[in-house]
Amino acid sequence: MKILITAGPTYERIDPVRFIGNYSSGKMGFAIAEACLNAGHEVVLIAGPVQLTLTHPNLTRIDVENSQQMYDQVMTHFPKCDGAIFCAAVADFTPETVADKKIKRENDDLIIRLKPTHDIAAAAGNIKKEKQFMVGFALETDQEEQHALDKMRRKRLDFIVLNSLKDKDACFGYDTNKVTIYKTTGEKISFPLKTKREVANDILNEIYKITNQ
Ligand code: C5P
C-alpha cells in the first residue's frame, strides 16, 4: 500500500522570530512510518518541525512548518494514497496576520487575533474514496471517550487512537504510549503501556483488518 502519514507539531508564525506551537515530538508518527516501511509499504510522511530522521528507499518525506502547508501537501498527496494516518498535532488556530518585523516590547497588553486553521483530517474525510482508510488520533484532558467518538465520526475516520494525558510515561516526548482504539463498528480495544514502535505495529494490524490484507 501507499500510506500517507502526518506527524509532529505545526508552528504558526507570529513574527519573524516567534511562533505558536505545541509539545508534539513526532515520535509516534515516525514510529508508524517506520512500521509501515518495514512491512513493505510506501510512505508519504508529511512532517512538521521535528528533530527526527528516517531514511528508507520507499519513503517520501515532506517537511512543512505550518498547518496551511501541511493541509496543502495532504490535499495533494492523499488522493494518490490507499489511506492515511493523521498523527500530527496540528494547531487549531493561527495568527490572522504575521508581523513582518519583530514585535517590540510595550507596556500595554499585546493582543494577537487568531483565526481557525483547516481541520486537515476532516478535509481529507470529505474527499475520501470508499476504498481509502483513515486513522486519527485524539488527545483529551476530559470526557475522553465521548470526544474521541465525536471526532471519529466528524472526520470520517475508520478508527481513532486515544492517548490520555493522565497516563504516566505516555504521550508527548516519551518513547512509550498507552492507547485505546475506538472503531466505527463500536469495538473498543485498550492496550497496555508499550513502546511507540509496538503501538505502531498494533495500529498497522488494525489497518489490515479494514483493508483485508
Ligand atoms: O480535533 P483534534 O485536533 O483533537 O483531532 C485530532 C485528530 O485530527 C488527529 O488525528 C489530528 O492529526 C487531526 N487534525 C488535523 N487537522 C487539524 C486538527 C487535527 O488533521 N487542524
mmCIF file of N, CA and C and ligand atoms in Angstrom, residues 6 67 86-92 117-122 135-140 151 154-155 157 160, ligand 1:
data_model
loop_
_atom_site.group_PDB
_atom_site.id
_atom_site.type_symbol
_atom_site.label_atom_id
_atom_site.label_comp_id
_atom_site.label_asym_id
_atom_site.label_seq_id
_atom_site.Cartn_x
_atom_site.Cartn_y
_atom_site.Cartn_z
ATOM 1 N N THR A 6 0.780 11.973 8.676
ATOM 2 C CA THR A 6 1.172 13.305 9.161
ATOM 3 C C THR A 6 1.778 13.120 10.551
ATOM 4 N N SER A 67 0.337 24.778 9.555
ATOM 5 C CA SER A 67 -0.849 23.960 9.251
ATOM 6 C C SER A 67 -1.331 24.151 7.813
ATOM 7 N N PHE A 86 -3.443 10.153 10.516
ATOM 8 C CA PHE A 86 -3.255 11.557 10.912
ATOM 9 C C PHE A 86 -2.751 11.611 12.350
ATOM 10 N N CYS A 87 -1.445 11.751 12.452
ATOM 11 C CA CYS A 87 -0.796 11.671 13.748
ATOM 12 C C CYS A 87 -0.322 13.058 14.205
ATOM 13 N N ALA A 88 -0.331 14.016 13.292
ATOM 14 C CA ALA A 88 0.216 15.344 13.608
ATOM 15 C C ALA A 88 -0.655 16.067 14.628
ATOM 16 N N ALA A 89 0.002 16.864 15.463
ATOM 17 C CA ALA A 89 -0.688 17.749 16.395
ATOM 18 C C ALA A 89 -0.781 19.113 15.709
ATOM 19 N N VAL A 90 -1.838 19.269 14.942
ATOM 20 C CA VAL A 90 -1.979 20.477 14.111
ATOM 21 C C VAL A 90 -2.559 21.606 14.956
ATOM 22 N N ALA A 91 -2.023 22.803 14.806
ATOM 23 C CA ALA A 91 -2.570 23.951 15.542
ATOM 24 C C ALA A 91 -4.018 24.166 15.114
ATOM 25 N N ASP A 92 -4.875 24.463 16.063
ATOM 26 C CA ASP A 92 -6.276 24.727 15.716
ATOM 27 C C ASP A 92 -6.498 26.184 15.343
ATOM 28 N N THR A 117 -7.676 27.193 11.841
ATOM 29 C CA THR A 117 -6.953 26.565 10.726
ATOM 30 C C THR A 117 -7.881 25.540 10.057
ATOM 31 N N HIS A 118 -7.418 24.965 8.958
ATOM 32 C CA HIS A 118 -8.154 23.852 8.351
ATOM 33 C C HIS A 118 -8.078 22.652 9.281
ATOM 34 N N ASP A 119 -9.159 21.904 9.414
ATOM 35 C CA ASP A 119 -9.068 20.576 10.031
ATOM 36 C C ASP A 119 -8.648 19.635 8.904
ATOM 37 N N ILE A 120 -7.378 19.252 8.909
ATOM 38 C CA ILE A 120 -6.805 18.519 7.774
ATOM 39 C C ILE A 120 -7.462 17.144 7.628
ATOM 40 N N ALA A 121 -7.620 16.440 8.743
ATOM 41 C CA ALA A 121 -8.224 15.106 8.684
ATOM 42 C C ALA A 121 -9.669 15.202 8.171
ATOM 43 N N ALA A 122 -10.411 16.196 8.656
ATOM 44 C CA ALA A 122 -11.803 16.352 8.208
ATOM 45 C C ALA A 122 -11.858 16.690 6.719
ATOM 46 N N VAL A 135 -7.169 6.920 9.626
ATOM 47 C CA VAL A 135 -6.978 6.704 11.062
ATOM 48 C C VAL A 135 -6.574 8.038 11.686
ATOM 49 N N GLY A 136 -7.158 8.358 12.827
ATOM 50 C CA GLY A 136 -6.799 9.604 13.505
ATOM 51 C C GLY A 136 -6.387 9.350 14.939
ATOM 52 N N PHE A 137 -5.901 10.385 15.566
ATOM 53 C CA PHE A 137 -5.501 10.331 16.969
ATOM 54 C C PHE A 137 -6.311 11.347 17.759
ATOM 55 N N ALA A 138 -6.471 11.095 19.029
ATOM 56 C CA ALA A 138 -7.112 12.080 19.895
ATOM 57 C C ALA A 138 -6.340 12.146 21.200
ATOM 58 N N LEU A 139 -6.193 13.333 21.677
ATOM 59 C CA LEU A 139 -5.539 13.566 22.962
ATOM 60 C C LEU A 139 -6.493 14.444 23.754
ATOM 61 N N GLU A 140 -7.002 13.918 24.840
ATOM 62 C CA GLU A 140 -8.050 14.634 25.565
ATOM 63 C C GLU A 140 -7.667 14.814 27.024
ATOM 64 N N LYS A 151 -15.050 12.892 17.339
ATOM 65 C CA LYS A 151 -14.029 13.202 16.322
ATOM 66 C C LYS A 151 -13.978 12.156 15.232
ATOM 67 N N ARG A 154 -16.959 12.858 12.981
ATOM 68 C CA ARG A 154 -16.868 14.142 12.279
ATOM 69 C C ARG A 154 -15.819 14.102 11.175
ATOM 70 N N LYS A 155 -14.686 13.413 11.455
ATOM 71 C CA LYS A 155 -13.587 13.383 10.489
ATOM 72 C C LYS A 155 -13.670 12.171 9.559
ATOM 73 N N LEU A 157 -13.312 8.950 10.174
ATOM 74 C CA LEU A 157 -12.196 8.019 10.382
ATOM 75 C C LEU A 157 -12.729 6.596 10.506
ATOM 76 N N ILE A 160 -10.101 5.608 15.673
ATOM 77 C CA ILE A 160 -9.360 6.701 16.321
ATOM 78 C C ILE A 160 -8.556 6.116 17.482
HETATM 79 O O1 C5P B 1 -9.804 17.762 16.756
HETATM 80 P P1 C5P B 1 -8.497 17.232 17.225
HETATM 81 O O2 C5P B 1 -7.348 18.134 16.953
HETATM 82 O O3 C5P B 1 -8.449 16.765 18.645
HETATM 83 O O4 C5P B 1 -8.331 15.904 16.353
HETATM 84 C C1 C5P B 1 -7.193 15.148 16.380
HETATM 85 C C2 C5P B 1 -7.052 14.421 15.069
HETATM 86 O O5 C5P B 1 -7.326 15.269 13.957
HETATM 87 C C3 C5P B 1 -5.636 13.943 14.837
HETATM 88 O O6 C5P B 1 -5.697 12.778 14.039
HETATM 89 C C4 C5P B 1 -5.009 15.127 14.108
HETATM 90 O O7 C5P B 1 -3.876 14.740 13.353
HETATM 91 C C5 C5P B 1 -6.145 15.591 13.233
HETATM 92 N N1 C5P B 1 -6.177 17.047 12.985
HETATM 93 C C6 C5P B 1 -5.932 17.536 11.713
HETATM 94 N N2 C5P B 1 -6.006 18.898 11.469
HETATM 95 C C7 C5P B 1 -6.321 19.754 12.464
HETATM 96 C C8 C5P B 1 -6.563 19.270 13.753
HETATM 97 C C9 C5P B 1 -6.472 17.908 13.976
HETATM 98 O O8 C5P B 1 -5.643 16.738 10.805
HETATM 99 N N3 C5P B 1 -6.375 21.063 12.211
#
